mmCIF file of C-alpha atoms in Angstrom:
data_model
loop_
_atom_site.group_PDB
_atom_site.id
_atom_site.type_symbol
_atom_site.label_atom_id
_atom_site.label_comp_id
_atom_site.label_asym_id
_atom_site.label_seq_id
_atom_site.Cartn_x
_atom_site.Cartn_y
_atom_site.Cartn_z
ATOM 1 C CA UNK A 255 -18.956 18.117 5.279
ATOM 2 C CA UNK A 256 -21.190 19.962 7.684
ATOM 3 C CA UNK A 257 -20.073 20.919 11.171
ATOM 4 C CA UNK A 258 -22.245 20.320 14.190
ATOM 5 C CA UNK A 259 -21.145 22.340 17.269
ATOM 6 C CA UNK A 260 -21.444 20.359 20.472
ATOM 7 C CA UNK A 261 -22.875 21.289 23.796
ATOM 8 C CA UNK A 262 -21.798 18.334 25.881
ATOM 9 C CA UNK A 263 -24.031 17.054 28.668
ATOM 10 C CA UNK A 264 -22.652 17.681 32.123
ATOM 11 C CA UNK A 265 -20.067 15.075 33.056
ATOM 12 C CA UNK A 266 -19.589 13.826 29.477
ATOM 13 C CA UNK A 267 -16.105 14.375 28.071
ATOM 14 C CA UNK A 268 -15.809 13.946 24.314
ATOM 15 C CA UNK A 269 -12.348 13.761 22.733
ATOM 16 C CA UNK A 270 -10.999 14.570 19.293
ATOM 17 C CA UNK A 271 -10.544 11.551 17.048
ATOM 18 C CA UNK A 272 -6.992 12.577 16.125
ATOM 19 C CA UNK A 273 -5.435 14.395 19.060
ATOM 20 C CA UNK A 274 -7.624 13.351 22.009
ATOM 21 C CA UNK A 275 -8.092 16.971 23.079
ATOM 22 C CA UNK A 276 -11.615 18.104 24.083
ATOM 23 C CA UNK A 277 -14.003 17.889 21.119
ATOM 24 C CA UNK A 278 -16.484 20.558 20.081
ATOM 25 C CA UNK A 279 -17.853 19.275 16.763
ATOM 26 C CA UNK A 280 -18.935 15.901 15.449
ATOM 27 C CA UNK A 281 -19.397 14.154 12.135
ATOM 28 C CA UNK A 282 -23.019 14.613 11.106
ATOM 29 C CA UNK A 283 -22.955 11.475 8.960
ATOM 30 C CA UNK A 284 -22.086 8.835 11.575
ATOM 31 C CA UNK A 285 -22.732 11.027 14.668
ATOM 32 C CA UNK A 286 -20.314 8.917 16.736
ATOM 33 C CA UNK A 287 -17.024 10.663 15.878
ATOM 34 C CA UNK A 288 -15.822 13.935 17.414
ATOM 35 C CA UNK A 289 -13.185 16.567 16.692
ATOM 36 C CA UNK A 290 -11.485 19.550 18.296
ATOM 37 C CA UNK A 291 -11.977 21.611 15.141
ATOM 38 C CA UNK A 292 -12.574 21.695 11.410
ATOM 39 C CA UNK A 293 -8.929 21.032 10.497
ATOM 40 C CA UNK A 294 -8.764 17.684 12.282
ATOM 41 C CA UNK A 295 -12.201 16.750 10.984
ATOM 42 C CA UNK A 296 -11.075 17.356 7.406
ATOM 43 C CA UNK A 297 -7.720 15.595 7.916
ATOM 44 C CA UNK A 298 -9.493 12.536 9.283
ATOM 45 C CA UNK A 299 -12.092 12.555 6.499
ATOM 46 C CA UNK A 300 -9.454 12.633 3.757
ATOM 47 C CA UNK A 301 -7.183 10.126 5.488
ATOM 48 C CA UNK A 302 -9.624 7.372 6.527
ATOM 49 C CA UNK A 303 -12.979 8.527 7.887
ATOM 50 C CA UNK A 304 -14.700 8.723 4.494
ATOM 51 C CA UNK A 305 -14.102 4.974 4.138
ATOM 52 C CA UNK A 306 -15.125 3.929 7.630
ATOM 53 C CA UNK A 307 -17.724 6.539 8.607
ATOM 54 C CA UNK A 308 -20.730 4.217 8.536
ATOM 55 C CA UNK A 309 -18.689 1.224 9.743
ATOM 56 C CA UNK A 310 -18.036 3.037 13.029
ATOM 57 C CA UNK A 311 -21.714 3.270 13.934
ATOM 58 C CA UNK A 312 -22.208 -0.333 15.145
ATOM 59 C CA UNK A 313 -18.833 -0.233 16.881
ATOM 60 C CA UNK A 314 -19.585 2.902 18.888
ATOM 61 C CA UNK A 315 -23.326 2.668 19.442
ATOM 62 C CA UNK A 316 -24.328 1.095 22.771
ATOM 63 C CA UNK A 317 -26.283 -2.118 22.270
ATOM 64 C CA UNK A 318 -29.371 -3.072 24.267
ATOM 65 C CA UNK A 319 -28.924 -5.318 27.266
ATOM 66 C CA UNK A 320 -28.436 -8.930 26.181
ATOM 67 C CA UNK A 321 -30.663 -11.397 27.939
ATOM 68 C CA UNK A 322 -28.369 -14.411 27.978
ATOM 69 C CA UNK A 323 -24.678 -15.147 28.292
ATOM 70 C CA UNK A 324 -24.747 -16.807 24.878
ATOM 71 C CA UNK A 325 -26.176 -13.679 23.271
ATOM 72 C CA UNK A 326 -23.622 -11.448 24.987
ATOM 73 C CA UNK A 327 -20.786 -13.685 23.838
ATOM 74 C CA UNK A 328 -22.105 -13.679 20.271
ATOM 75 C CA UNK A 329 -22.259 -9.869 20.224
ATOM 76 C CA UNK A 330 -18.747 -9.651 21.591
ATOM 77 C CA UNK A 331 -17.453 -12.007 18.908
ATOM 78 C CA UNK A 332 -19.153 -9.969 16.190
ATOM 79 C CA UNK A 333 -17.642 -6.804 17.640
ATOM 80 C CA UNK A 334 -14.148 -8.310 17.496
ATOM 81 C CA UNK A 335 -14.683 -9.390 13.879
ATOM 82 C CA UNK A 336 -15.694 -5.838 12.959
ATOM 83 C CA UNK A 337 -12.699 -4.390 14.790
ATOM 84 C CA UNK A 338 -10.288 -6.728 12.982
ATOM 85 C CA UNK A 339 -11.805 -5.707 9.656
ATOM 86 C CA UNK A 340 -11.217 -2.085 10.614
ATOM 87 C CA UNK A 341 -7.576 -2.873 11.435
ATOM 88 C CA UNK A 342 -7.005 -4.434 8.006
ATOM 89 C CA UNK A 343 -8.779 -1.615 6.162
ATOM 90 C CA UNK A 344 -6.972 1.133 8.075
ATOM 91 C CA UNK A 345 -3.539 -0.478 7.656
ATOM 92 C CA UNK A 346 -4.014 -0.991 3.922
ATOM 93 C CA UNK A 347 -5.265 2.561 3.466
ATOM 94 C CA UNK A 348 -2.405 4.034 5.472
ATOM 95 C CA UNK A 349 0.195 2.060 3.532
ATOM 96 C CA UNK A 350 -1.416 3.026 0.217
ATOM 97 C CA UNK A 351 -1.266 6.715 1.119
ATOM 98 C CA UNK A 352 2.412 6.387 2.039
ATOM 99 C CA UNK A 353 3.238 4.850 -1.342
ATOM 100 C CA UNK A 354 1.404 7.768 -2.942
ATOM 101 C CA UNK A 355 3.566 10.202 -0.977
ATOM 102 C CA UNK A 356 0.595 11.451 1.077
ATOM 103 C CA UNK A 357 2.303 11.387 4.454
ATOM 104 C CA UNK A 358 -0.043 13.735 6.310
ATOM 105 C CA UNK A 359 -3.120 11.876 5.052
ATOM 106 C CA UNK A 360 -1.737 8.488 6.145
ATOM 107 C CA UNK A 361 -1.601 9.472 9.831
ATOM 108 C CA UNK A 362 -5.359 9.229 10.601
ATOM 109 C CA UNK A 363 -5.452 5.728 9.073
ATOM 110 C CA UNK A 364 -2.502 4.669 11.221
ATOM 111 C CA UNK A 365 -4.148 6.108 14.336
ATOM 112 C CA UNK A 366 -7.337 4.161 13.622
ATOM 113 C CA UNK A 367 -5.391 0.948 13.033
ATOM 114 C CA UNK A 368 -3.478 1.494 16.284
ATOM 115 C CA UNK A 369 -6.639 2.249 18.241
ATOM 116 C CA UNK A 370 -8.466 -0.872 17.083
ATOM 117 C CA UNK A 371 -5.344 -3.021 17.492
ATOM 118 C CA UNK A 372 -5.138 -1.954 21.130
ATOM 119 C CA UNK A 373 -8.841 -2.694 21.604
ATOM 120 C CA UNK A 374 -8.481 -6.214 20.195
ATOM 121 C CA UNK A 375 -4.954 -7.221 21.201
ATOM 122 C CA UNK A 376 -3.958 -4.997 24.146
ATOM 123 C CA UNK A 377 -1.266 -2.360 24.568
ATOM 124 C CA UNK A 378 1.777 -4.662 24.450
ATOM 125 C CA UNK A 379 0.893 -6.811 21.442
ATOM 126 C CA UNK A 380 3.105 -7.194 18.391
ATOM 127 C CA UNK A 381 -0.037 -6.476 16.335
ATOM 128 C CA UNK A 382 0.533 -2.793 17.120
ATOM 129 C CA UNK A 383 3.817 -2.780 15.177
ATOM 130 C CA UNK A 384 2.365 -2.137 11.667
ATOM 131 C CA UNK A 385 0.613 0.987 12.955
ATOM 132 C CA UNK A 386 3.811 2.277 14.584
ATOM 133 C CA UNK A 387 5.621 1.694 11.290
ATOM 134 C CA UNK A 388 3.077 3.651 9.241
ATOM 135 C CA UNK A 389 3.352 6.518 11.710
ATOM 136 C CA UNK A 390 7.157 6.306 11.576
ATOM 137 C CA UNK A 391 7.286 6.331 7.779
ATOM 138 C CA UNK A 392 4.873 9.268 7.685
ATOM 139 C CA UNK A 393 7.138 11.149 10.093
ATOM 140 C CA UNK A 394 10.199 10.356 7.929
ATOM 141 C CA UNK A 395 8.386 11.655 4.868
ATOM 142 C CA UNK A 396 7.527 14.850 6.727
ATOM 143 C CA UNK A 397 11.114 15.316 7.902
ATOM 144 C CA UNK A 398 10.214 14.722 11.564
ATOM 145 C CA UNK A 399 13.069 12.308 12.160
ATOM 146 C CA UNK A 400 13.117 12.430 15.969
ATOM 147 C CA UNK A 401 9.410 11.576 15.996
ATOM 148 C CA UNK A 402 10.099 8.712 13.603
ATOM 149 C CA UNK A 403 12.844 7.446 15.927
ATOM 150 C CA UNK A 404 10.357 7.289 18.800
ATOM 151 C CA UNK A 405 7.844 5.235 16.811
ATOM 152 C CA UNK A 406 10.562 2.912 15.533
ATOM 153 C CA UNK A 407 11.990 2.453 19.015
ATOM 154 C CA UNK A 408 8.550 1.375 20.249
ATOM 155 C CA UNK A 409 8.133 -0.986 17.285
ATOM 156 C CA UNK A 410 11.634 -2.437 17.662
ATOM 157 C CA UNK A 411 11.191 -3.046 21.391
ATOM 158 C CA UNK A 412 7.878 -4.814 20.785
ATOM 159 C CA UNK A 413 9.451 -7.014 18.093
ATOM 160 C CA UNK A 414 12.479 -7.885 20.245
ATOM 161 C CA UNK A 415 10.321 -9.067 23.145
ATOM 162 C CA UNK A 416 8.084 -11.115 20.853
ATOM 163 C CA UNK A 417 10.021 -14.150 19.528
ATOM 164 C CA UNK A 418 6.964 -15.229 17.524
ATOM 165 C CA UNK A 419 6.789 -11.895 15.668
ATOM 166 C CA UNK A 420 5.794 -12.542 12.021
ATOM 167 C CA UNK A 421 8.605 -12.178 9.511
ATOM 168 C CA UNK A 422 6.679 -9.632 7.446
ATOM 169 C CA UNK A 423 6.495 -7.380 10.519
ATOM 170 C CA UNK A 424 10.266 -7.711 10.965
ATOM 171 C CA UNK A 425 10.774 -6.985 7.279
ATOM 172 C CA UNK A 426 8.770 -3.761 7.474
ATOM 173 C CA UNK A 427 10.576 -2.713 10.652
ATOM 174 C CA UNK A 428 13.984 -3.013 9.000
ATOM 175 C CA UNK A 429 12.726 -1.219 5.893
ATOM 176 C CA UNK A 430 11.668 1.725 8.022
ATOM 177 C CA UNK A 431 14.973 1.674 9.906
ATOM 178 C CA UNK A 432 16.663 1.768 6.508
ATOM 179 C CA UNK A 433 14.551 4.721 5.409
ATOM 180 C CA UNK A 434 15.453 6.594 8.592
ATOM 181 C CA UNK A 435 19.170 5.878 8.193
ATOM 182 C CA UNK A 436 19.083 6.936 4.528
ATOM 183 C CA UNK A 437 17.296 10.166 5.491
ATOM 184 C CA UNK A 438 20.173 10.881 7.881
ATOM 185 C CA UNK A 439 22.755 10.139 5.175
ATOM 186 C CA UNK A 440 23.887 6.990 7.006
ATOM 187 C CA UNK A 441 24.056 4.841 3.888
ATOM 188 C CA UNK A 442 25.983 1.883 5.322
ATOM 189 C CA UNK A 443 23.433 1.533 8.116
ATOM 190 C CA UNK A 444 20.637 1.878 5.570
ATOM 191 C CA UNK A 445 22.066 -0.942 3.441
ATOM 192 C CA UNK A 446 22.396 -3.233 6.468
ATOM 193 C CA UNK A 447 18.782 -2.603 7.403
ATOM 194 C CA UNK A 448 17.556 -3.165 3.832
ATOM 195 C CA UNK A 449 19.500 -6.438 3.760
ATOM 196 C CA UNK A 450 17.621 -7.519 6.884
ATOM 197 C CA UNK A 451 14.363 -6.378 5.277
ATOM 198 C CA UNK A 452 15.078 -8.592 2.252
ATOM 199 C CA UNK A 453 16.085 -11.524 4.458
ATOM 200 C CA UNK A 454 12.893 -11.535 6.516
ATOM 201 C CA UNK A 455 10.656 -10.840 3.518
ATOM 202 C CA UNK A 456 12.325 -13.757 1.723
ATOM 203 C CA UNK A 457 11.756 -15.998 4.731
ATOM 204 C CA UNK A 458 8.078 -15.134 4.621
ATOM 205 C CA UNK A 459 7.307 -14.911 0.888
ATOM 206 C CA UNK A 460 10.416 -15.920 -1.044
ATOM 207 C CA UNK A 461 13.244 -13.878 -2.600
ATOM 208 C CA UNK A 462 11.328 -13.227 -5.839
ATOM 209 C CA UNK A 463 7.994 -12.121 -4.402
ATOM 210 C CA UNK A 464 6.580 -8.611 -4.758
ATOM 211 C CA UNK A 465 6.650 -8.362 -0.943
ATOM 212 C CA UNK A 466 10.457 -8.610 -1.144
ATOM 213 C CA UNK A 467 10.891 -6.252 -4.100
ATOM 214 C CA UNK A 468 10.578 -3.115 -1.964
ATOM 215 C CA UNK A 469 13.776 -3.953 -0.108
ATOM 216 C CA UNK A 470 15.677 -4.339 -3.389
ATOM 217 C CA UNK A 471 14.231 -1.034 -4.626
ATOM 218 C CA UNK A 472 15.280 0.965 -1.578
ATOM 219 C CA UNK A 473 18.711 -0.677 -1.563
ATOM 220 C CA UNK A 474 19.091 0.293 -5.227
ATOM 221 C CA UNK A 475 18.199 3.884 -4.352
ATOM 222 C CA UNK A 476 21.045 4.005 -1.812
ATOM 223 C CA UNK A 477 23.563 2.659 -4.319
ATOM 224 C CA UNK A 478 22.245 5.199 -6.843
ATOM 225 C CA UNK A 479 22.860 8.038 -4.379
ATOM 226 C CA UNK A 480 26.398 6.709 -3.892
ATOM 227 C CA UNK A 481 26.845 6.712 -7.699
ATOM 228 C CA UNK A 482 27.445 2.948 -7.645
ATOM 229 C CA UNK A 483 25.424 2.476 -10.798
ATOM 230 C CA UNK A 484 26.371 -1.111 -11.703
ATOM 231 C CA UNK A 485 24.965 -2.410 -8.424
ATOM 232 C CA UNK A 486 21.977 -0.045 -8.543
ATOM 233 C CA UNK A 487 21.140 -1.119 -12.106
ATOM 234 C CA UNK A 488 21.233 -4.815 -11.215
ATOM 235 C CA UNK A 489 18.849 -4.237 -8.298
ATOM 236 C CA UNK A 490 16.465 -2.130 -10.392
ATOM 237 C CA UNK A 491 16.503 -5.024 -12.891
ATOM 238 C CA UNK A 492 15.630 -7.409 -10.061
ATOM 239 C CA UNK A 493 12.664 -5.239 -9.069
ATOM 240 C CA UNK A 494 11.471 -5.062 -12.684
ATOM 241 C CA UNK A 495 11.753 -8.828 -13.170
ATOM 242 C CA UNK A 496 9.819 -9.587 -9.971
ATOM 243 C CA UNK A 497 6.938 -7.298 -10.905
ATOM 244 C CA UNK A 498 6.977 -8.352 -14.558
ATOM 245 C CA UNK A 499 6.554 -12.045 -13.699
ATOM 246 C CA UNK A 500 3.850 -11.290 -11.141
ATOM 247 C CA UNK A 501 1.870 -9.104 -13.532
ATOM 248 C CA UNK A 502 2.304 -11.598 -16.374
ATOM 249 C CA UNK A 503 0.439 -14.101 -14.231
ATOM 250 C CA UNK A 504 -2.342 -11.667 -13.367
ATOM 251 C CA UNK A 505 -2.853 -10.391 -16.911
ATOM 252 C CA UNK A 506 -2.836 -13.933 -18.309
ATOM 253 C CA UNK A 507 -5.821 -14.734 -16.092
ATOM 254 C CA UNK A 508 -7.770 -11.781 -17.424
ATOM 255 C CA UNK A 509 -6.810 -12.213 -21.066
ATOM 256 C CA UNK A 510 -8.220 -15.726 -20.932
ATOM 257 C CA UNK A 511 -11.635 -14.068 -20.374
ATOM 258 C CA UNK A 512 -11.302 -10.476 -21.631
ATOM 259 C CA UNK A 513 -12.970 -7.702 -19.687
ATOM 260 C CA UNK A 514 -15.847 -5.933 -21.392
ATOM 261 C CA UNK A 515 -17.107 -2.415 -21.237
ATOM 262 C CA UNK A 516 -20.716 -1.433 -21.007
ATOM 263 C CA UNK A 517 -21.959 1.299 -23.358
ATOM 264 C CA UNK A 518 -21.739 3.690 -20.406
ATOM 265 C CA UNK A 519 -19.783 2.998 -17.260
ATOM 266 C CA UNK A 520 -16.560 1.350 -16.119
ATOM 267 C CA UNK A 521 -14.947 -1.865 -17.198
ATOM 268 C CA UNK A 522 -16.465 -4.858 -15.475
ATOM 269 C CA UNK A 523 -15.425 -8.471 -15.154
ATOM 270 C CA UNK A 524 -17.551 -11.489 -15.935
ATOM 271 C CA UNK A 525 -19.515 -12.772 -12.946
ATOM 272 C CA UNK A 526 -18.313 -15.893 -11.121
ATOM 273 C CA UNK A 527 -14.716 -15.486 -12.362
ATOM 274 C CA UNK A 528 -12.220 -15.177 -9.537
ATOM 275 C CA UNK A 529 -8.843 -13.558 -10.207
ATOM 276 C CA UNK A 530 -5.760 -12.937 -8.127
ATOM 277 C CA UNK A 531 -5.472 -9.209 -7.576
ATOM 278 C CA UNK A 532 -3.401 -6.388 -6.124
ATOM 279 C CA UNK A 533 -4.814 -4.695 -3.050
ATOM 280 C CA UNK A 534 -4.779 -0.900 -2.734
ATOM 281 C CA UNK A 535 -1.383 -0.777 -1.033
ATOM 282 C CA UNK A 536 0.229 -3.157 -3.547
ATOM 283 C CA UNK A 537 -1.216 -1.146 -6.442
ATOM 284 C CA UNK A 538 0.155 2.102 -5.012
ATOM 285 C CA UNK A 539 3.559 0.483 -4.429
ATOM 286 C CA UNK A 540 3.651 -0.850 -7.990
ATOM 287 C CA UNK A 541 2.880 2.603 -9.403
ATOM 288 C CA UNK A 542 5.508 4.287 -7.240
ATOM 289 C CA UNK A 543 8.306 1.797 -7.822
ATOM 290 C CA UNK A 544 7.771 0.955 -11.490
ATOM 291 C CA UNK A 545 7.292 4.555 -12.604
ATOM 292 C CA UNK A 546 10.475 5.534 -10.749
ATOM 293 C CA UNK A 547 12.438 2.795 -12.541
ATOM 294 C CA UNK A 548 10.868 3.774 -15.881
ATOM 295 C CA UNK A 549 11.872 7.427 -15.430
ATOM 296 C CA UNK A 550 15.442 6.323 -14.734
ATOM 297 C CA UNK A 551 15.552 4.059 -17.807
ATOM 298 C CA UNK A 552 14.231 6.864 -20.009
ATOM 299 C CA UNK A 553 17.235 8.948 -18.992
ATOM 300 C CA UNK A 554 19.612 6.118 -19.948
ATOM 301 C CA UNK A 555 19.549 6.611 -23.736
ATOM 302 C CA UNK A 556 22.415 4.269 -24.621
ATOM 303 C CA UNK A 557 21.369 1.302 -26.805
ATOM 304 C CA UNK A 558 22.577 -1.141 -24.150
ATOM 305 C CA UNK A 559 19.594 -0.068 -22.039
ATOM 306 C CA UNK A 560 17.010 -0.951 -24.722
ATOM 307 C CA UNK A 561 16.137 -4.265 -23.088
ATOM 308 C CA UNK A 562 15.761 -2.620 -19.683
ATOM 309 C CA UNK A 563 13.461 0.049 -21.146
ATOM 310 C CA UNK A 564 11.482 -2.631 -22.932
ATOM 311 C CA UNK A 565 10.951 -4.687 -19.779
ATOM 312 C CA UNK A 566 9.902 -1.816 -17.530
ATOM 313 C CA UNK A 567 7.542 -0.376 -20.168
ATOM 314 C CA UNK A 568 5.985 -3.817 -20.684
ATOM 315 C CA UNK A 569 5.579 -4.233 -16.924
ATOM 316 C CA UNK A 570 3.846 -0.858 -16.629
ATOM 317 C CA UNK A 571 1.564 -1.640 -19.560
ATOM 318 C CA UNK A 572 0.406 -4.804 -17.752
ATOM 319 C CA UNK A 573 -0.133 -2.865 -14.532
ATOM 320 C CA UNK A 574 -2.336 -0.262 -16.217
ATOM 321 C CA UNK A 575 -4.167 -2.980 -18.119
ATOM 322 C CA UNK A 576 -5.156 -4.481 -14.756
ATOM 323 C CA UNK A 577 -6.228 -1.032 -13.579
ATOM 324 C CA UNK A 578 -8.351 -0.528 -16.718
ATOM 325 C CA UNK A 579 -6.404 2.606 -17.624
ATOM 326 C CA UNK A 580 -6.550 2.173 -21.406
ATOM 327 C CA UNK A 581 -4.543 5.272 -22.309
ATOM 328 C CA UNK A 582 -1.545 4.403 -20.148
ATOM 329 C CA UNK A 583 -1.772 0.726 -21.035
ATOM 330 C CA UNK A 584 -1.553 1.579 -24.749
ATOM 331 C CA UNK A 585 1.181 4.173 -24.206
ATOM 332 C CA UNK A 586 3.485 1.825 -22.295
ATOM 333 C CA UNK A 587 2.775 -1.194 -24.507
ATOM 334 C CA UNK A 588 3.700 0.852 -27.576
ATOM 335 C CA UNK A 589 6.884 2.064 -25.805
ATOM 336 C CA UNK A 590 7.801 -1.544 -25.031
ATOM 337 C CA UNK A 591 7.042 -2.572 -28.608
ATOM 338 C CA UNK A 592 9.277 0.187 -29.998
ATOM 339 C CA UNK A 593 12.141 -0.791 -27.689
ATOM 340 C CA UNK A 594 11.783 -4.449 -28.654
ATOM 341 C CA UNK A 595 12.204 -3.608 -32.351
ATOM 342 C CA UNK A 596 15.777 -2.469 -31.726
ATOM 343 C CA UNK A 597 16.975 -5.921 -30.604
ATOM 344 C CA UNK A 598 16.958 -9.482 -31.814
ATOM 345 C CA UNK A 599 13.558 -11.101 -31.609
ATOM 346 C CA UNK A 600 13.120 -13.627 -28.812
ATOM 347 C CA UNK A 601 10.263 -15.085 -26.785
ATOM 348 C CA UNK A 602 9.852 -11.914 -24.707
ATOM 349 C CA UNK A 603 9.765 -9.716 -27.821
ATOM 350 C CA UNK A 604 7.067 -11.944 -29.299
ATOM 351 C CA UNK A 605 5.112 -11.782 -26.037
ATOM 352 C CA UNK A 606 5.348 -7.983 -25.999
ATOM 353 C CA UNK A 607 4.210 -7.839 -29.633
ATOM 354 C CA UNK A 608 1.186 -9.994 -28.823
ATOM 355 C CA UNK A 609 0.353 -7.952 -25.746
ATOM 356 C CA UNK A 610 0.686 -4.698 -27.686
ATOM 357 C CA UNK A 611 -1.842 -5.962 -30.228
ATOM 358 C CA UNK A 612 -4.145 -6.910 -27.362
ATOM 359 C CA UNK A 613 -3.818 -3.448 -25.806
ATOM 360 C CA UNK A 614 -4.234 -1.461 -29.034
ATOM 361 C CA UNK A 615 -7.452 -3.093 -30.181
ATOM 362 C CA UNK A 616 -10.792 -1.625 -29.049
ATOM 363 C CA UNK A 617 -12.359 -3.206 -26.015
ATOM 364 C CA UNK A 618 -15.402 -5.364 -26.593
ATOM 365 C CA UNK A 619 -18.603 -3.340 -26.194
ATOM 366 C CA UNK A 620 -21.635 -5.039 -24.705
ATOM 367 C CA UNK A 621 -25.074 -3.546 -24.730
#
């Protein structure tokens, strides 16, 4: 990215996108975003700005005077629609980066989501809570626990004074409180918070939805740290089963009309076919959680864990099939197939065998 030093007109105060200190350079692509220095410009670019650079132009460029009240109202409505789209994009990006362990990079996305949430909903709205939670989780990941406490206190206060707060906001709040408690070694408090996370996620999406699985996963991690392996294992199994059933549904849709590959280029899907899908944050969560469970199962070499290894490998093979990662899809499907051969054949073994054949064959080539 090029740097454009600023010489501000007299009386014009430009502020850094990330820290709000005086700005001296600007993005030369959108020309409506400013920074205090190269470091913050690069942090913002990697975190969120690359995705929203051009989208900021209509939001930050003054519009000509509107001749009628109707025209002004229409422009204002369009502006709000754009701002809400920016909130959704920034939140999803920030959450995705957290699941990938990129805590520093998630902060600019959270700041953007917070900024646009304030613009649309005001400074006291419960719609600010998801942004506070991304910032809090980033701080936990960076070991800045007192900073995380401040963000969580703001989020918790906003939730408490908003009786109509959505359950999925409450769920995420308790998950973050659990993460903070676990980081402080307060495992009983962490388990109580994860239980609340699961309760509110279940109220919103059901106890066997992927939105609820994260609470089970983090609760399992606490029991694992306490060496309470029977409980931890049962919760890891619950996580695997939730994701396996969800991905079975998604892969079944695509196998009904197999994806094709052009001679050169990426896999593409047939036009006019609409599938359920995982968004960026859900995909990143699936990779994080399922690979962690798989690594654990690989360390458990006893034969009694064969079925667990089979299920998690099968689940990962479906995930990478959806992501068009042929190498990993084939690797995990073959691992699942091998594990299934060590046990009595049942409906799941037959399903894994069929899926392994599907994964191992060459993809259809279209000219």
